[in-house]
C-alpha cells in the first residue's frame, strides 16, 4: 500500500527547468514536497526521498496526509 501511494504521488509530480539549468520538481497535493537538482533524474530521486520523509514525519506527528486514489495512510484512532 505504501509503495502504491508513493507511485501515485510521484505520477502527480511536476518538473520545470529553471534559468540556472537545474530542475525543480514538486508534488502539489503534498504540500512542501519539492526538490532541486542539476539533472531531471536526480530531481526525481530527491523528490521521492523527500516524499518518503514527508510521509514518515507526517505519520509520526499525526498530520493529515492526502488520500490518493483511495489510499488513506492516515492513522485511525482506536475506539476502546
Coordinates of C-alpha atoms in Angstrom, one line a residue:
X1 CA 0.0 0.0 0.0
X2 CA 2.8 2.4 0.9
X3 CA 4.7 1.7 -2.4
X4 CA 1.5 2.3 -4.4
X5 CA 0.8 5.6 -2.5
X6 CA 4.4 6.8 -3.4
X7 CA 4.0 5.7 -7.0
X8 CA 0.6 7.6 -7.3
X9 CA 2.1 10.7 -5.7
X10 CA 5.1 10.6 -8.0
X11 CA 2.9 10.5 -11.0
X12 CA 1.4 13.8 -9.9
X13 CA 4.8 15.4 -9.7
X14 CA 5.6 18.4 -11.9
X15 CA 9.0 19.5 -13.1
X16 CA 10.5 22.5 -14.7
X17 CA 13.9 23.6 -16.0
X18 CA 15.0 26.7 -14.2
X19 CA 17.0 29.6 -15.6
X20 CA 20.2 28.2 -13.9
X21 CA 19.7 24.9 -15.8
X22 CA 18.7 23.0 -12.7
X23 CA 15.5 21.1 -12.4
X24 CA 12.8 21.9 -9.9
X25 CA 10.2 19.3 -9.0
X26 CA 7.2 19.3 -6.7
X27 CA 4.1 17.3 -5.8
X28 CA 1.4 19.9 -5.3
X29 CA -1.0 17.7 -3.5
X30 CA 1.7 17.0 -0.9
X31 CA 2.4 20.5 0.5
X32 CA 6.1 21.2 0.9
X33 CA 7.4 18.3 -1.1
X34 CA 9.8 19.6 -3.6
X35 CA 13.4 19.1 -4.9
X36 CA 16.0 20.8 -7.0
X37 CA 18.9 19.1 -8.8
X38 CA 21.2 19.5 -11.7
X39 CA 19.6 16.6 -13.6
X40 CA 16.0 15.6 -14.1
X41 CA 16.7 12.0 -12.9
X42 CA 18.4 13.4 -9.8
X43 CA 15.5 15.7 -9.2
X44 CA 13.1 12.7 -9.4
X45 CA 15.2 10.7 -7.0
X46 CA 15.5 13.6 -4.5
X47 CA 11.7 14.2 -4.8
X48 CA 10.9 10.6 -4.0
X49 CA 13.3 10.7 -1.0
X50 CA 11.6 13.9 0.2
X51 CA 8.2 12.4 -0.2
X52 CA 9.2 9.3 1.8
X53 CA 10.5 11.5 4.6
X54 CA 7.4 13.7 4.4
X55 CA 5.2 10.7 4.8
X56 CA 7.1 9.3 7.8
X57 CA 7.2 12.6 9.6
X58 CA 3.5 13.2 8.9
X59 CA 2.6 9.9 10.4
X60 CA 4.8 10.5 13.4
X61 CA 3.4 13.9 14.0
X62 CA -0.2 12.9 13.3
X63 CA -0.6 15.3 10.3
X64 CA -3.3 14.7 7.7
X65 CA -1.9 13.1 4.6
X66 CA -3.9 13.4 1.4
X67 CA -5.9 10.4 0.3
X68 CA -4.6 9.4 -3.1
X69 CA -6.7 7.1 -5.4
X70 CA -8.5 5.8 -2.3
X71 CA -5.3 5.0 -0.4
X72 CA -5.6 6.5 3.1
X73 CA -2.4 6.4 5.1
X74 CA -3.8 8.4 8.0
X75 CA -3.8 6.7 11.3
X76 CA -7.2 5.9 12.7
X77 CA -7.9 6.4 16.4
X78 CA -8.6 3.2 18.3
X79 CA -12.0 3.1 20.0
X80 CA -11.9 1.4 23.4

